[in-house]
Coordinates of C-alpha atoms in Angstrom, one line a residue:
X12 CA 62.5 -17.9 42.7
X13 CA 61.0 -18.6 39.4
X14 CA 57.1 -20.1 38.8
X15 CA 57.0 -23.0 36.6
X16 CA 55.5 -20.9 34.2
X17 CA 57.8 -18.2 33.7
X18 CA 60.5 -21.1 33.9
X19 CA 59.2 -22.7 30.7
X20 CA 58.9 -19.8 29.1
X21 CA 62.7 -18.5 29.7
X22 CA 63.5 -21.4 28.4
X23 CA 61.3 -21.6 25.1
X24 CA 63.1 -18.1 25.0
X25 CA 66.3 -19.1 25.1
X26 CA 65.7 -22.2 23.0
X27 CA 66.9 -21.8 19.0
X28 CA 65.3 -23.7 16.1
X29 CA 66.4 -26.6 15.1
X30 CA 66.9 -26.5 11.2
X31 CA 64.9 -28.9 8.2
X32 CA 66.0 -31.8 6.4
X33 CA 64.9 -33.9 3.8
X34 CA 64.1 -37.3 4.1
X35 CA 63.2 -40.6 2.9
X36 CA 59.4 -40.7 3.4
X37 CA 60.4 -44.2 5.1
X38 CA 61.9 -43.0 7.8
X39 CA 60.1 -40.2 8.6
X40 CA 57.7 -42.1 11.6
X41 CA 58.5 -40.3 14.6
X42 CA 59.5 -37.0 12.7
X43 CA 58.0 -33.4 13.2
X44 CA 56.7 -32.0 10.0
X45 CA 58.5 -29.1 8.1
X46 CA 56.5 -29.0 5.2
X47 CA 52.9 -28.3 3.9
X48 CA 51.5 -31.0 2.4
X49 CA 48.9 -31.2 -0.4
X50 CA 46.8 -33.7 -2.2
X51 CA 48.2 -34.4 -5.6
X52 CA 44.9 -34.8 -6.9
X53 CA 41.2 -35.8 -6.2
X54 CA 40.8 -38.3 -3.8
X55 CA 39.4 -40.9 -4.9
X56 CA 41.0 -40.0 -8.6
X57 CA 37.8 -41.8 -9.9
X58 CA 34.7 -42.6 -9.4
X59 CA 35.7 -45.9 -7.7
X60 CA 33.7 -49.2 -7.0
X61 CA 33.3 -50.3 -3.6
X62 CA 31.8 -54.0 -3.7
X63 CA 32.6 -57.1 -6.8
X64 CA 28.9 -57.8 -8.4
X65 CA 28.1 -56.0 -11.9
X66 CA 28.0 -51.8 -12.9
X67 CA 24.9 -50.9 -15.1
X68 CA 23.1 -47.9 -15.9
X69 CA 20.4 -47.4 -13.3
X70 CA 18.1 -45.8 -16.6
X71 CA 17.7 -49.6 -17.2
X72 CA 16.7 -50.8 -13.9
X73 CA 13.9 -47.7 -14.0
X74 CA 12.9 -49.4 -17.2
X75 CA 12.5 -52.7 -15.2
X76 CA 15.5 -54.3 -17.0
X77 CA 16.5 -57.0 -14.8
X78 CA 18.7 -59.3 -16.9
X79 CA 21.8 -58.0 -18.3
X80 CA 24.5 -59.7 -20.8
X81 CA 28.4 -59.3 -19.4
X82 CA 30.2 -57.5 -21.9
X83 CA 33.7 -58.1 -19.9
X84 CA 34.8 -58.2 -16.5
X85 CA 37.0 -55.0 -15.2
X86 CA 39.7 -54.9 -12.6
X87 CA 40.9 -53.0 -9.8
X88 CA 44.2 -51.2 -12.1
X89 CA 42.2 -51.8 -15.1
X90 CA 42.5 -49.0 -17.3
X91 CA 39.1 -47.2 -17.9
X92 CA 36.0 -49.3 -20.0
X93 CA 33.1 -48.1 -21.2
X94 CA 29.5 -49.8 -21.0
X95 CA 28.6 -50.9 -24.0
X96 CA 24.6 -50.1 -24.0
X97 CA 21.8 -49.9 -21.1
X98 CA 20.5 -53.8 -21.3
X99 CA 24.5 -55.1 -20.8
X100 CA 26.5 -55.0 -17.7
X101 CA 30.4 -55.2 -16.8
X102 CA 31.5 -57.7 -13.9
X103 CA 33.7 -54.9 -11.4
X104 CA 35.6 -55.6 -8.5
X105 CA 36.4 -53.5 -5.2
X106 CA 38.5 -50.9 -6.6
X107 CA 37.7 -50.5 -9.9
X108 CA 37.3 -47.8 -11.8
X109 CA 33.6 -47.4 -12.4
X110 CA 33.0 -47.9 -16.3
X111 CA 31.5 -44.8 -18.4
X112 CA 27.7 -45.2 -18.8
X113 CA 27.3 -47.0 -15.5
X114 CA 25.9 -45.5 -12.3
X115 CA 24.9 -48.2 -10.1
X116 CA 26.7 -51.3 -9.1
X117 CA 24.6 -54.2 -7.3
X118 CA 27.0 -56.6 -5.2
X119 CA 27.7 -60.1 -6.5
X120 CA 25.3 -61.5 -3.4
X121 CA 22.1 -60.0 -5.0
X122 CA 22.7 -61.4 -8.5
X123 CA 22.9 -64.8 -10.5
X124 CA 25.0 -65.4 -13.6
X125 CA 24.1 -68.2 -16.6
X126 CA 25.8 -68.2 -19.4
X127 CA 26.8 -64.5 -19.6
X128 CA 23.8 -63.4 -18.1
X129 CA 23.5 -61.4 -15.0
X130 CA 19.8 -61.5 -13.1
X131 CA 19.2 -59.5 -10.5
X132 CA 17.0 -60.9 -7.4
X133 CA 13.0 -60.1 -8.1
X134 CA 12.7 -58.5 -4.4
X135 CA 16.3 -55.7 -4.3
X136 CA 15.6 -52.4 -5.0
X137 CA 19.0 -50.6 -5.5
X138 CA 19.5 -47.0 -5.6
X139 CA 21.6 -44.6 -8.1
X140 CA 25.3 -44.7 -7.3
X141 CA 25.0 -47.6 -4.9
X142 CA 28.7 -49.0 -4.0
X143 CA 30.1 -46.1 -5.7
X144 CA 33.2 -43.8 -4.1
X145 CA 32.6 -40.5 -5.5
X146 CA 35.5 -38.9 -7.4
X147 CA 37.0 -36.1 -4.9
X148 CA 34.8 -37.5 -2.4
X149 CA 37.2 -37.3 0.2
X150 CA 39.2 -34.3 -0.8
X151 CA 40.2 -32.2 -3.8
X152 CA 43.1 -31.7 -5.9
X153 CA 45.9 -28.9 -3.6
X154 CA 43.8 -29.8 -0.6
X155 CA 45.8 -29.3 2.6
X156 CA 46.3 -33.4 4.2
X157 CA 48.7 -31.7 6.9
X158 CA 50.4 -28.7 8.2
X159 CA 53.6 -28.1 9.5
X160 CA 54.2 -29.0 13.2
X161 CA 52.8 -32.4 13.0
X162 CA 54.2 -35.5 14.8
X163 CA 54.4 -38.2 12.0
X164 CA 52.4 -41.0 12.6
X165 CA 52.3 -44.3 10.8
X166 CA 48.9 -42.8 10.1
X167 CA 50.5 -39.5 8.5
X168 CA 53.1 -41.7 6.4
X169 CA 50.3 -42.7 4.3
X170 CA 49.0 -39.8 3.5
X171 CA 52.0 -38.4 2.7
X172 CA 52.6 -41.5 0.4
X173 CA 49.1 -40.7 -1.3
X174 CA 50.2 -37.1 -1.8
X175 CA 52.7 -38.8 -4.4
X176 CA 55.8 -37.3 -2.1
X177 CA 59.0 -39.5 -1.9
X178 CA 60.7 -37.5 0.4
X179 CA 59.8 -35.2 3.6
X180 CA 60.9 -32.3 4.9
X181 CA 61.1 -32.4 9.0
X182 CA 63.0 -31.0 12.1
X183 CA 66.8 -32.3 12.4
X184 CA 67.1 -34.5 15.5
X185 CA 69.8 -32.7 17.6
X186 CA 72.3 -34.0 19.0
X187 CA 71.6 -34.3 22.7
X188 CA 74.9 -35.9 25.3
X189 CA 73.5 -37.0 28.6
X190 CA 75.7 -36.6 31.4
X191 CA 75.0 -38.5 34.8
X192 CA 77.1 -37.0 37.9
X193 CA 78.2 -38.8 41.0
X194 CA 81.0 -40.8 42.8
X195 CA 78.6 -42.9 44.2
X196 CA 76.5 -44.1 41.0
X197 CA 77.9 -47.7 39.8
X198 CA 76.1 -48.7 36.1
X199 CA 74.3 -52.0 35.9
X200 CA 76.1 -55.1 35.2
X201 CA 78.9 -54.1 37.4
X202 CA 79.8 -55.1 41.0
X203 CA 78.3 -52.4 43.3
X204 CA 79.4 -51.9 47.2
X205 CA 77.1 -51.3 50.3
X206 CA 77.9 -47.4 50.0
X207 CA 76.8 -47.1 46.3
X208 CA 73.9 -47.1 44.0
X209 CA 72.7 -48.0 41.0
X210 CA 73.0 -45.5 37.6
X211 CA 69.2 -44.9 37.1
X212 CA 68.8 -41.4 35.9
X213 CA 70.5 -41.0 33.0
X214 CA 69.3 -44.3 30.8
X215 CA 65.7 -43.0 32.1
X216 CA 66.3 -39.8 30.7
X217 CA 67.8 -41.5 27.3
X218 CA 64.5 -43.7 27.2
X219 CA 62.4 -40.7 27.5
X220 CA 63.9 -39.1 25.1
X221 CA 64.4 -41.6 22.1
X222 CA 60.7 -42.7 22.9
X223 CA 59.7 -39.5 21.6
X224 CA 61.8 -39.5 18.6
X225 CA 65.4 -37.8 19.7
X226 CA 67.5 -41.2 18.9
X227 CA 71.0 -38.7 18.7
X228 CA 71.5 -39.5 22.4
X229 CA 74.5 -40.4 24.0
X230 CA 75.1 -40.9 27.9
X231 CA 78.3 -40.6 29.9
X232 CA 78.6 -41.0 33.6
X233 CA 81.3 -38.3 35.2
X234 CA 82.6 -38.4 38.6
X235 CA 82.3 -35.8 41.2
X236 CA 85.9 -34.3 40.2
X237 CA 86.0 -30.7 38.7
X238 CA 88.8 -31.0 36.8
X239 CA 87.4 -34.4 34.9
X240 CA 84.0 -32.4 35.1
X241 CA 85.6 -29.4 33.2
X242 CA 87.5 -31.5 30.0
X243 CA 84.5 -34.0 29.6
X244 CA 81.4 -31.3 29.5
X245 CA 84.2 -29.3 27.5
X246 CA 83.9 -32.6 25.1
X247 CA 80.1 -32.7 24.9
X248 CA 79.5 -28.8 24.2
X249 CA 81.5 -29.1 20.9
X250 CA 79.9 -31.7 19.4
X251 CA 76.2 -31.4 21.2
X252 CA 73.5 -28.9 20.8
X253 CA 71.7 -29.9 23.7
X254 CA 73.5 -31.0 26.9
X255 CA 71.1 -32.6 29.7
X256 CA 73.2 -32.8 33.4
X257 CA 72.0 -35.2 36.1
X258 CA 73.0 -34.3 39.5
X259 CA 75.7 -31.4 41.3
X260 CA 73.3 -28.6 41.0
X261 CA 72.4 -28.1 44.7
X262 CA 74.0 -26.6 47.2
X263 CA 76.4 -28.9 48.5
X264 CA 80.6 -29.3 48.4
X265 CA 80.8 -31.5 45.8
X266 CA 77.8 -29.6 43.4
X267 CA 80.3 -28.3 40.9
X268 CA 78.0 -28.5 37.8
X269 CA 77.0 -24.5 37.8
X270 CA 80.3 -23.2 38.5
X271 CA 82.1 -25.6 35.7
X272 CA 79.6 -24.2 33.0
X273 CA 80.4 -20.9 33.8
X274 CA 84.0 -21.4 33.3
X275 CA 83.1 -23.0 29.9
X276 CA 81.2 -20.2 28.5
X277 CA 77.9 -21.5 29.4
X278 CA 75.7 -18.5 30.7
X279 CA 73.2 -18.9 33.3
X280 CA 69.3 -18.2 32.1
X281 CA 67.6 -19.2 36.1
X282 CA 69.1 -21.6 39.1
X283 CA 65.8 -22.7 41.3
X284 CA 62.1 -23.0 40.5
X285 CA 59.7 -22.9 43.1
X286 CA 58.3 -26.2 42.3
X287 CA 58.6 -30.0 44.7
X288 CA 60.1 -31.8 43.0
X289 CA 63.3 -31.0 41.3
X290 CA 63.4 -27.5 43.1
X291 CA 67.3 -26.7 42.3
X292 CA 66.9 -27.6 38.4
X293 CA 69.5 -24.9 36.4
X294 CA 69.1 -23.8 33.0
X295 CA 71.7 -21.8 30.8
X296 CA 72.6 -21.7 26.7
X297 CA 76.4 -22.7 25.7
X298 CA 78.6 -20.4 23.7
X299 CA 77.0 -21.7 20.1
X300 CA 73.7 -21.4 21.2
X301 CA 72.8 -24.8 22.7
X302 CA 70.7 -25.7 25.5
X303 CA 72.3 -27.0 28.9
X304 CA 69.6 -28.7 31.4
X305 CA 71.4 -29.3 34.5
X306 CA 68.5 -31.7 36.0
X307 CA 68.6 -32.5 40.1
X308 CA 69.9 -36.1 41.2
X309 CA 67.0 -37.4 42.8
X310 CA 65.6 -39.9 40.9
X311 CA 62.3 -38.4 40.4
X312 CA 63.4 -35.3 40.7
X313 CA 65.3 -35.9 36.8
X314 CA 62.2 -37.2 35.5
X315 CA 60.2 -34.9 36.3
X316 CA 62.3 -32.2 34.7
X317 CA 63.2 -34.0 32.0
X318 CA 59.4 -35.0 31.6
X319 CA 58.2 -31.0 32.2
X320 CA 61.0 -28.9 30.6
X321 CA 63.5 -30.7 28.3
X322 CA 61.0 -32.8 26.3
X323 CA 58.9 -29.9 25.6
X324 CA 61.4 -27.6 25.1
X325 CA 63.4 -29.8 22.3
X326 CA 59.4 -30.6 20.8
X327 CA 58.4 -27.0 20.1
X328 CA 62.6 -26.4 18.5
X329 CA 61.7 -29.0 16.6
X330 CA 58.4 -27.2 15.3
X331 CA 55.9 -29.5 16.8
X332 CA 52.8 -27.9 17.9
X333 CA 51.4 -27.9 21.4
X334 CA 48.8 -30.5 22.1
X335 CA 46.1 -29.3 24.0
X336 CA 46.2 -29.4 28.2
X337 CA 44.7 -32.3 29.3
X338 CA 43.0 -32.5 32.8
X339 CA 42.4 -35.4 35.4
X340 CA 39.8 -35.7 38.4
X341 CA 41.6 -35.8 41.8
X342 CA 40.1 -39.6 43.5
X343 CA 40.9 -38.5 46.9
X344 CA 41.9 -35.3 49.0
X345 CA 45.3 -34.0 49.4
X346 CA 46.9 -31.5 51.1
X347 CA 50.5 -29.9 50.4
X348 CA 51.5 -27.0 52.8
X349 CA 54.8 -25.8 51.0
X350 CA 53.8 -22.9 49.0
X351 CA 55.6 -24.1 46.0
X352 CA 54.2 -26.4 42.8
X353 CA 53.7 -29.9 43.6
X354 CA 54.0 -32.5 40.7
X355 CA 52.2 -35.6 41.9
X356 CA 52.5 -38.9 40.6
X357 CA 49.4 -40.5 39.7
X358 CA 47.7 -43.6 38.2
X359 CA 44.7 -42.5 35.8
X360 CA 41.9 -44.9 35.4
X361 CA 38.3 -43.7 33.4
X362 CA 34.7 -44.0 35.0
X363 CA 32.0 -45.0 33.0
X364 CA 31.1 -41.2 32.5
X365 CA 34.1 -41.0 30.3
X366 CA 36.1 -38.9 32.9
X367 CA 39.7 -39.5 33.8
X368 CA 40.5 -39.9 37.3
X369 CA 43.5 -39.5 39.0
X370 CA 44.5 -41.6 41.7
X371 CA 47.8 -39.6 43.5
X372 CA 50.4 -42.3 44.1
X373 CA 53.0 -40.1 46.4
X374 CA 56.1 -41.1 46.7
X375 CA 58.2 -41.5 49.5
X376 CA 61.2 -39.1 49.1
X377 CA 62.9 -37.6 45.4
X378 CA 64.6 -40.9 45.2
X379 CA 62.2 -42.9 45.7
X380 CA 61.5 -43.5 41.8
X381 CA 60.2 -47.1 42.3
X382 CA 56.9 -45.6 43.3
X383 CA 56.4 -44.2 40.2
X384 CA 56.2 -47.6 38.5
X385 CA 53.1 -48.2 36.9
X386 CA 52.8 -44.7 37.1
X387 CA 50.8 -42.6 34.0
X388 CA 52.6 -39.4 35.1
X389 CA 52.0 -36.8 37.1
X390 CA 49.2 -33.4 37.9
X391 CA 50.2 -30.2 38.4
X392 CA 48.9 -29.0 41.7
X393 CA 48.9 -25.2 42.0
X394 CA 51.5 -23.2 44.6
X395 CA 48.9 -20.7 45.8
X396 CA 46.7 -23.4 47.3
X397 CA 47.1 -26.1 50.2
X398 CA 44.6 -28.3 49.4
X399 CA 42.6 -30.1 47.0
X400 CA 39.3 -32.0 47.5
X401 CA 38.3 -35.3 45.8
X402 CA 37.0 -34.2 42.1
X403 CA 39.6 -31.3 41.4
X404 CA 40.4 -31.0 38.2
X405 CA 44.2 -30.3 37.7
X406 CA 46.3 -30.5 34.3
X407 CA 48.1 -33.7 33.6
X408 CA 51.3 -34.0 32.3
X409 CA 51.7 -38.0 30.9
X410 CA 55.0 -39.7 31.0
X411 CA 55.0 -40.3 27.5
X412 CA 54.4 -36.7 26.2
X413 CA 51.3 -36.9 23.6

């Protein structure tokens, strides 16, 4: 049986690239970068004022000039002015460009105006290129502002706006059919009997996905039948390139997800990892190429899997870089005697040393998904160990993928 590790990485194997398109920069929030991109030119462009009072040349205040006559008063959009001589002074106002011949701006708050005269307090010293934002400051001209493989931020949309780009190139979203499996799952809304349960696993799995960008997702809910199994996944892998299956991969009678992907062409890449839970999770690529996740039924079981191997998976086709592990202190002991990974729910809270702490919040059985609200996700607790003292350090995996 596989290790979680080599799991992922049949699967990243197995995975293709999703291809680039070109955007609107507007709706690129939520994106993964395709493109390089570069500062358009010297940030600031100018040398640029950063506090309203006057701009002088700092010459003059050496000379003990400390009355000046306003030549004009200059803007933020202005076009560029030039200072007259070293006993005037231009009013200038957050954002302007600083006028030729000046060096030094002393705020509005240290000064007092009469009739077209500016005099500066007796007692403030100022210094050369006070309240001035160098030109280039910040970065040069063809300066990289951000490489390939970055999740766009609201953050990143300015800066690609600043770059002067109108349009982006970034990862297509694919699109991605959910498929929920099960005579006895009833959706909400509708009437449900004393023998059947609620459809919870495939709008989680829909949730998870769309928070983290994928909105090309579609759910259907498929009875236990093979025949109506076999014509609607047939539906799904011609117009999907990634199909996500929730339920009928174990080992019982009515489990015919594995053996009606085989008879449509889907090949088989591992059935099993050695992991608690979500242990019978199955992974194959369709006839075109696409990726078919056929996820346990148990409730927790499909998150986890969708959390730990389809999100992941569909990031890095997309081109989005790994973040780095992250790691959380165990608060108390546990023990696990299985010799298989354990994923264990946990709430994270910080001490006042700054480290995360990890409180395990186990839940009852695989269904028992209402346990995992208020829930931060989950740590990875090694197979080749039994147990784990308070202040272990083990990786975290959060429900929202960073």
């Amino acid at each position: 049986m596989l290790t979680t590790a080599e799991a992922i990485d049949r699967i990243n194997a197995a995975v293709r690239p999703l291809d680039t398109e070109r955007i609107a920069l507007a709706g690129a929030a939520g994106r993964v970068l395709r493109q390089q991109v570069v500062a358009e030119r010297d940030q600031p462009p100018f040398d640029r004022v950063t506090m309203d009072g006057i701009a002088v040349s700092f010459k003059a205040l050496e000379r003990g000039i400390r009355r000046f006559g306003i030549e004009t008063r200059h803007h933020a959009g202005d076009p560029p002015v030039a200072l007259g001589s070293e006993s005037s002074c231009i009013e200038v106002m957050t954002g302007a460009v600083l006028p030729q011949g000046a060096d030094c701006v002393i705020p509005v708050e240290r000064i007092e105006v009469t009739d077209g005269t500016a005099e500066i307090e007796q007692d403030y010293e100022a210094q050369r290129r006070q309240f001035v934002h160098g030109r280039g400051s910040d970065y040069r001209m063809a300066s990289e502002l951000l490489a390939p493989g970055a999740l766009i931020t609201p953050v990143d949309v300015a800066i690609v706006a600043s770059a002067g780009l109108a349009e982006v190139e970034v990862a297509r979203r694919p699109a991605i059919r959910v498929i929920s499996t099960g005579n006895e799952l009833v959706p909400p809304g509708l009437p449900v009997a004393a023998h059947q349960i609620r459809l919870s696993n495939g709008p989680a799995v829909v949730a998870m996905l769309v928070q983290q960008g994928f909105t090309d997702c579609r759910h259907d809910l498929l009875k236990d039948d093979r025949a109506s199994l076999r014509a609607r996944i047939a539906e799904h892998l011609d117009h999907a390139d990634v199909l996500i299956l929730s339920g009928g991969v174990s080992m019982g009678k009515a489990d015919f997800v594995p053996a009606v992907l085989a008879e449509l062409g889907v090949s088989t890449v591992f059935h099993k990892i050695s992991q608690r839970p979500g242990k019978p999770m199955w992974f194959g690529t369709g006839p075109r190429g696409q990726a078919v996740f056929a996820l346990p039924g148990n409730p927790v079981s499909t998150l986890v899997c969708c959390r730990h191997y389809v999100l992941p998976a569909l990031l890095r086709a997309s081109g989005r870089r790994d973040p780095p592990p992250e790691f959380a202190l165990l608060t108390e002991e546990v023990t696990f005697r299985p010799e298989l990974t354990w994923f264990l729910p946990v709430r994270l809270q910080s001490d006042i040393d700054g480290r995360l702490r990890a409180r395990p919040v186990p839940t009852n059985t695989s269904g028992d998904f209402a346990s995992l609200g208020g829930t931060d996700g989950y740590v990875e607790l090694a197979r080749d160990c039994s147990h784990f003292p308070p202040g272990t350090a083990a990786p975290l995996h959060r429900w929202a993928a960073p």
